[in-house]
CSV table of C-alpha atoms and ligand atoms in Angstrom, one decimal:
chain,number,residue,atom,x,y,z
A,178,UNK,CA,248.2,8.7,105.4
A,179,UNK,CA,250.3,11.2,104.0
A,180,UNK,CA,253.5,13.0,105.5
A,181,UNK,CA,251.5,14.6,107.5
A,182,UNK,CA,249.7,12.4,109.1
A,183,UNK,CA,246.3,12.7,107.7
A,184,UNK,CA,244.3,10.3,105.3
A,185,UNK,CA,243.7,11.6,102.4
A,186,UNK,CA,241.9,9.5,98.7
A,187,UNK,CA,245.4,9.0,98.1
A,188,UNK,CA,246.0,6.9,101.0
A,189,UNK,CA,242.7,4.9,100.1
A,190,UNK,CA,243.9,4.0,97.1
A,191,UNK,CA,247.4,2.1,98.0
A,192,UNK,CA,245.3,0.5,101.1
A,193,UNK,CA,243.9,-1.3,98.3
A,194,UNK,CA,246.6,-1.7,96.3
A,195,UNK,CA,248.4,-2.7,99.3
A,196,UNK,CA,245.3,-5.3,100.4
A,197,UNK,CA,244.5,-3.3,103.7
A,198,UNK,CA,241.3,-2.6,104.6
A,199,UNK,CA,239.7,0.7,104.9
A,200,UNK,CA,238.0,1.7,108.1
A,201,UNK,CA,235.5,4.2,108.0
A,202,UNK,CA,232.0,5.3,110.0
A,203,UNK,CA,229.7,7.6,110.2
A,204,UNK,CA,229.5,11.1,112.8
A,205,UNK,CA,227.5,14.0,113.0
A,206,UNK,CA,229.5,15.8,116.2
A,207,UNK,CA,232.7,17.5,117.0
A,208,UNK,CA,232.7,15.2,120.3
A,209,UNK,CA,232.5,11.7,118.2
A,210,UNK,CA,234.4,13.1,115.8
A,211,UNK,CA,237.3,13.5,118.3
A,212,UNK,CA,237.3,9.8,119.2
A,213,UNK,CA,237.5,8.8,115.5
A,214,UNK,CA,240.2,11.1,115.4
A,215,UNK,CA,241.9,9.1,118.3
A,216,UNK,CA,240.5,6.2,117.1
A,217,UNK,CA,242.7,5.7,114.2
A,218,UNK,CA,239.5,5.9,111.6
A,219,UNK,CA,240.2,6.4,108.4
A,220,UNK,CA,237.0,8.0,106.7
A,221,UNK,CA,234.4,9.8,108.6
A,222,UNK,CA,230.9,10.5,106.5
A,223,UNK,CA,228.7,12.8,107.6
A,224,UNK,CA,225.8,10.8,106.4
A,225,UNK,CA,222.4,12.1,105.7
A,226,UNK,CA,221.6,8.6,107.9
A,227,UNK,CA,221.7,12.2,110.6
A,228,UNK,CA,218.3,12.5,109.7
A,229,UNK,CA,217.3,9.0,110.9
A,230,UNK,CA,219.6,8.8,114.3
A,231,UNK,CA,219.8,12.3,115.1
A,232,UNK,CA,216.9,14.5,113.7
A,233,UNK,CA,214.3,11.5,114.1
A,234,UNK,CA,213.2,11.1,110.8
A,235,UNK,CA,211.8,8.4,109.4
A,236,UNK,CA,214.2,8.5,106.8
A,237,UNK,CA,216.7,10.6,104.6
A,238,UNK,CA,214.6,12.3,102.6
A,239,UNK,CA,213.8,15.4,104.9
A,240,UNK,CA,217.7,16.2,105.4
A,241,UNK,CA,218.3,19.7,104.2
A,242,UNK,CA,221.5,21.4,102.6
A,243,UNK,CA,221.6,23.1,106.2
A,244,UNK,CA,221.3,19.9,108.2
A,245,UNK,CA,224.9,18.7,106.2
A,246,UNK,CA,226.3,22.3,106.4
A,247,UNK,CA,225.7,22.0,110.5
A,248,UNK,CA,226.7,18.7,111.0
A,249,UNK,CA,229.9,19.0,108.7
A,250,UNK,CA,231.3,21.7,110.2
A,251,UNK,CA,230.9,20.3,114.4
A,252,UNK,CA,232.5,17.2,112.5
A,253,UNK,CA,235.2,19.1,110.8
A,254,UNK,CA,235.5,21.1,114.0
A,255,UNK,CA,236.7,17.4,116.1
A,256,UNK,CA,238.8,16.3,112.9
A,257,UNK,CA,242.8,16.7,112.7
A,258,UNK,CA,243.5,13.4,110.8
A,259,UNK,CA,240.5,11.5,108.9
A,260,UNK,CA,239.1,12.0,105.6
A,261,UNK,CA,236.0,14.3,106.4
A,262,UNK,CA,232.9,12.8,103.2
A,263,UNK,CA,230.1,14.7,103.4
A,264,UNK,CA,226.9,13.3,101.9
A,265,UNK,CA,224.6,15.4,99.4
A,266,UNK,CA,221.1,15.2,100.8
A,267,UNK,CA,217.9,14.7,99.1
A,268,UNK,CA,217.2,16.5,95.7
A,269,UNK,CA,220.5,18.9,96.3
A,270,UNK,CA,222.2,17.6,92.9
A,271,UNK,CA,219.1,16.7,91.0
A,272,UNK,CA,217.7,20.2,90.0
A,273,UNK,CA,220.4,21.0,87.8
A,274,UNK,CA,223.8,20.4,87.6
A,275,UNK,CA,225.1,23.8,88.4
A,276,UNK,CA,223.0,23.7,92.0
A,277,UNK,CA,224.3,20.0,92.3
A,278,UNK,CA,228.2,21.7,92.0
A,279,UNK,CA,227.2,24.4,93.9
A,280,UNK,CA,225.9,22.9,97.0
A,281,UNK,CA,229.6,20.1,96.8
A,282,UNK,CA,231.0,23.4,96.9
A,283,UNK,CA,229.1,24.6,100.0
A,284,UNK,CA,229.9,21.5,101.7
A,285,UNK,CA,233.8,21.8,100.7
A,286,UNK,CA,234.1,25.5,101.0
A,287,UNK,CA,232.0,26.4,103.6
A,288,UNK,CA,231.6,23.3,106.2
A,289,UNK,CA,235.2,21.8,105.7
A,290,UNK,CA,234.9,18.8,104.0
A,291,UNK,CA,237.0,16.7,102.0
A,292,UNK,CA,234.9,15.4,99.5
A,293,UNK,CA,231.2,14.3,99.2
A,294,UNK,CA,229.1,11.8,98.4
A,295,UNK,CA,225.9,11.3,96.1
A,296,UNK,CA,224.1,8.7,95.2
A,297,UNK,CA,223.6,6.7,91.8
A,298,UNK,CA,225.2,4.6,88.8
A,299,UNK,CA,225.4,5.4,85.3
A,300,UNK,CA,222.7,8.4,85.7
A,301,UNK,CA,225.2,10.3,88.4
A,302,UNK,CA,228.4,9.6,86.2
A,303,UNK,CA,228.7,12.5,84.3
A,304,UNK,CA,227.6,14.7,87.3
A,305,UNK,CA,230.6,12.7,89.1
A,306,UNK,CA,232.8,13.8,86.2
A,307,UNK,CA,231.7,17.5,86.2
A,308,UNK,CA,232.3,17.5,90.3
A,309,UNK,CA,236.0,16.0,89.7
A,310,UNK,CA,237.2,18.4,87.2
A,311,UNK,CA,236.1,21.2,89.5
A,312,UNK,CA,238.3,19.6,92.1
A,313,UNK,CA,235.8,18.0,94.0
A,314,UNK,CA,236.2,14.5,95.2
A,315,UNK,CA,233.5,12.6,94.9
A,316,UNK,CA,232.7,9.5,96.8
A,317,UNK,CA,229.9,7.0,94.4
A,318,UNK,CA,227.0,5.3,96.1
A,319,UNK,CA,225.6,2.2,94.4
A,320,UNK,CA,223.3,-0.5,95.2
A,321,UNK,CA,220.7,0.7,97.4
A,322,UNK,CA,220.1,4.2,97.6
A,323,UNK,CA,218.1,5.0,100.9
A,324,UNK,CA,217.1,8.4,98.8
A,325,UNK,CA,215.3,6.6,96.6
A,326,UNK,CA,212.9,5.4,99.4
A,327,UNK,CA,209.9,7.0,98.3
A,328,UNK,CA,210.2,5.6,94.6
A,329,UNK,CA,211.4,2.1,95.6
A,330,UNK,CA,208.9,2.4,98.8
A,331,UNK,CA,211.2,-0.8,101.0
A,332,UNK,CA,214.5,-0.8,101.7
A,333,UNK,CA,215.9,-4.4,99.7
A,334,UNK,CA,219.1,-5.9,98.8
A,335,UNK,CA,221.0,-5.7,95.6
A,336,UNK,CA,222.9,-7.7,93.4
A,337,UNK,CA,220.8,-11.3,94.0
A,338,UNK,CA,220.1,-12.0,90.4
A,339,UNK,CA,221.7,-11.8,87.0
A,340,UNK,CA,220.4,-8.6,85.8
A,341,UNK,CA,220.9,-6.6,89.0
A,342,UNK,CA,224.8,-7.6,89.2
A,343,UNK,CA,225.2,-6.6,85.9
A,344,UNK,CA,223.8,-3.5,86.3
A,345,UNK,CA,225.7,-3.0,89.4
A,346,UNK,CA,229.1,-3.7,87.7
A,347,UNK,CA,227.8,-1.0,85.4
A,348,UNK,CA,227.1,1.6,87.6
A,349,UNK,CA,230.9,0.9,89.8
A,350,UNK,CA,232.3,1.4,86.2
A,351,UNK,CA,230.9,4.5,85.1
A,352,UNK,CA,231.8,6.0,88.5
A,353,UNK,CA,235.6,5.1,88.2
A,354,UNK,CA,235.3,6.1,84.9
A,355,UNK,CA,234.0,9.6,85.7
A,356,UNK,CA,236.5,10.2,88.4
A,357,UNK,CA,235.1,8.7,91.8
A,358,UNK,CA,237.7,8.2,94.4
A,359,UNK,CA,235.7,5.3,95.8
A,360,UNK,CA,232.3,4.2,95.8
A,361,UNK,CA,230.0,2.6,98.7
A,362,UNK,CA,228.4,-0.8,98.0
A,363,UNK,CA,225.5,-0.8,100.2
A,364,UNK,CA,223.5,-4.0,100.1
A,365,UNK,CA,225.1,-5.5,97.9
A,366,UNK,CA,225.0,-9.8,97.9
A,367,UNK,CA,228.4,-11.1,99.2
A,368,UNK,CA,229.6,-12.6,96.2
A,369,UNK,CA,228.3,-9.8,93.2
A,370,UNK,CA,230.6,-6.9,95.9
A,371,UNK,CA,233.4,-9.4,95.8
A,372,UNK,CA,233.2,-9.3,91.8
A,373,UNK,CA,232.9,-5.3,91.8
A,374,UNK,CA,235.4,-4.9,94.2
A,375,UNK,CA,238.3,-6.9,92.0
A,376,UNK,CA,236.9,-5.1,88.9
A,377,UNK,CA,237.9,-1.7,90.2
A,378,UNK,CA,240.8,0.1,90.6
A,379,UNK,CA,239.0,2.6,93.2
A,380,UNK,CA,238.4,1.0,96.6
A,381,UNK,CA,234.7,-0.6,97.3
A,382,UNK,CA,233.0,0.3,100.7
A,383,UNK,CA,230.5,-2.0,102.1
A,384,UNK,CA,228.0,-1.6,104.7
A,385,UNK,CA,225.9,-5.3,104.6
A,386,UNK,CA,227.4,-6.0,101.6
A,387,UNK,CA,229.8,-9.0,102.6
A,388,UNK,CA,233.5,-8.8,103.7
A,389,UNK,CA,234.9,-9.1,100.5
A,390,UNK,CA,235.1,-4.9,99.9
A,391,UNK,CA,238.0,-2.9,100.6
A,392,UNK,CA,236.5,-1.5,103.0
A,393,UNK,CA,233.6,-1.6,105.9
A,394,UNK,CA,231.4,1.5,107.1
A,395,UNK,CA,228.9,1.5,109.9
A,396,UNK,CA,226.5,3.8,110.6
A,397,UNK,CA,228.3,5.0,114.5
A,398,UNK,CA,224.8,4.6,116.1
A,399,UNK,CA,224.5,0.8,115.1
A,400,UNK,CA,227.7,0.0,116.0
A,401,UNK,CA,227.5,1.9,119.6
A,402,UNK,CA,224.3,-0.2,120.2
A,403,UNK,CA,222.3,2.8,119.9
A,404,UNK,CA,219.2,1.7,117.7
A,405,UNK,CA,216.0,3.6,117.1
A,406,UNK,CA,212.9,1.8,115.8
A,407,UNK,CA,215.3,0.2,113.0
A,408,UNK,CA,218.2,-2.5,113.7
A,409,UNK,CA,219.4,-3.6,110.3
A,410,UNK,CA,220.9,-7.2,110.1
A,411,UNK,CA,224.5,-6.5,108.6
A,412,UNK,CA,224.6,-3.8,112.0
A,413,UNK,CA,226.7,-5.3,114.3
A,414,UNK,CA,227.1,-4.0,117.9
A,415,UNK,CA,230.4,-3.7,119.9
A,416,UNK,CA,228.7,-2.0,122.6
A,417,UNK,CA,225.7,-1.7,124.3
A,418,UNK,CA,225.4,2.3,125.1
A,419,UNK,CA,221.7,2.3,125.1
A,420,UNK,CA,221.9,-0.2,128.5
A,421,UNK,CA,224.8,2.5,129.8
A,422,UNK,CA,222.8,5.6,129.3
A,423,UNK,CA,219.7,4.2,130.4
A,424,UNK,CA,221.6,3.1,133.6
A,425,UNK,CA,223.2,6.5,133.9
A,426,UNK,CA,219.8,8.7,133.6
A,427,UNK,CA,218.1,6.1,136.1
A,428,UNK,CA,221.4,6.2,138.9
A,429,UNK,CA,221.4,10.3,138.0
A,430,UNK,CA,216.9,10.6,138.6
A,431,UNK,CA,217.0,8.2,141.9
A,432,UNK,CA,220.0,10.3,143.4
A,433,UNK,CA,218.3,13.6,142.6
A,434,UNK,CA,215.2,12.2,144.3
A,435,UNK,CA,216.6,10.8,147.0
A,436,UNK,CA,218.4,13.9,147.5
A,437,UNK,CA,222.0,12.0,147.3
A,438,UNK,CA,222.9,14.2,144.5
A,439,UNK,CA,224.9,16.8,144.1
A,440,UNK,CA,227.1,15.9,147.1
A,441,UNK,CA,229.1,17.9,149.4
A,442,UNK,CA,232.2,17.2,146.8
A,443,UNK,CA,230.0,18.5,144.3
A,444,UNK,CA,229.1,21.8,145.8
A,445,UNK,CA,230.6,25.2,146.8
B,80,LIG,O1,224.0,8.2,105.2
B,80,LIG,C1,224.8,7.3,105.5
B,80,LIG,O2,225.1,7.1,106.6
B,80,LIG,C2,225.3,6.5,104.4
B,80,LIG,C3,226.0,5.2,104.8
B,80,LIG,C4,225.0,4.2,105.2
B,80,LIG,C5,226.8,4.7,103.7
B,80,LIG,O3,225.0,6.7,103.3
């Protein structure tokens, strides 16, 4: 945190050099947003994982340039203190590098965040570089890229054989090198994230890559118990809302049919 209280890549940085972890998870509302807020988070993405646990996609690859405006700004909206990260969707920084500037800007400029996030190695580094000079920060990505979906056509993990770690430690260089701030290890074996993460001088951010990042993320709805048709195995609940909403629309629908609600204290 700086002087004034809010968490900026600054304060990511001497959490690692200090050996503290970083805390960060997804959001896609003002309302959530608030509680992170409260929570003490330090990072908030607005992760293009929206289009999976709130637009019901089947994956990323239908989240539009709106979708992140949308969702950035209700999350900007319920933020005072965390590092706001919006994500670049889908084919919004591959057409050309001037649209790929342009729509960081958008993000920055128009929805309120502090930095984005786009994924890719080595191909994405001298993008990175281009963003940073312009004065946008720019979170990496590495490992497994959910936007390559389509291409890689199953969702596998990274880093479990010779080749793939050294093209991993590759990729987390050329993105220091070009300016990242961090970068997000996501599937990533235990032991090849470890390596990466003492190799850099940016901090590493797993999610199911092994506790030996910097730093953890969770996607908010796996973490609130809130799964769709997918519960990944590094997703670890600490609550189970699904059982509490599903108990609150069932008490709400028998009152209302039983005619016990709304109440006398409940009308005027
Ligand atoms: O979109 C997202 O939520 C992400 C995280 C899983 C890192 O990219």
């Amino acid at each position: 945190m700086n002087e004034t209280g809010k968490v900026t890549t600054a304060t990511l940085r001497k959490k690692k050099r200090e050996g503290k972890k970083i805390v960060t998870l997804t959001a896609y509302d003002y309302f959530t947003s608030r509680l992170l807020n409260q929570a003490g988070i330090d990072l908030i993405l607005v992760g293009d994982s929206l289009g999976m646990v709130v637009l019901g996609y089947e994956n990323t690859i239908p989240v539009t340039m709106d979708d992140m405006l949308h969702h950035t700004r209700a999350v900007v909206r319920g933020n005072s203190r965390c590092l706001v990260v919006a994500d670049l969707p889908f084919l919004s920084c591959h057409i050309s590098d001037e649209e790929a500037l342009r729509n960081a800007g958008r993000l920055i400029q128009e929805a309120g965040a502090h930095a984005v996030k786009l994924e890719g190695g080595r191909e994405a580094a001298s993008l990175v570089k281009k963003m940073v000079r312009a004065g946008v920060p720019v979170l990496g990505h590495i490992g497994l890229l959910p936007q390559d979906i389509l291409k890689e056509g199953a969702y596998l993990v990274r880093g479990k054989n010779e080749e793939s770690v050294i093209g991993l430690l590759e990729d987390a260089r050329a993105l220091e090198e070009a300016g990242a701030f961090a970068v997000v290890l996501e599937c990533v074996a235990a032991r090849p994230a470890g390596e990466i993460t003492k190799s850099l001088k940016i901090p590493t951010i797993g999610i199911g890559s092994g506790p030996l990042c910097d730093g953890q993320i969770l996607v908010i709805h796996d973490l609130l118990g809130l799964y769709g048709s997918v519960r990944p195995k590094f997703a670890k609940p600490y609550a189970d809302l699904q059982k509490v909403m599903l108990e609150a629309f069932d008490g709400y629908k028998r009152e209302v049919e039983e005619g016990k609600f709304p109440g006398p204290e409940h009308s005027f």
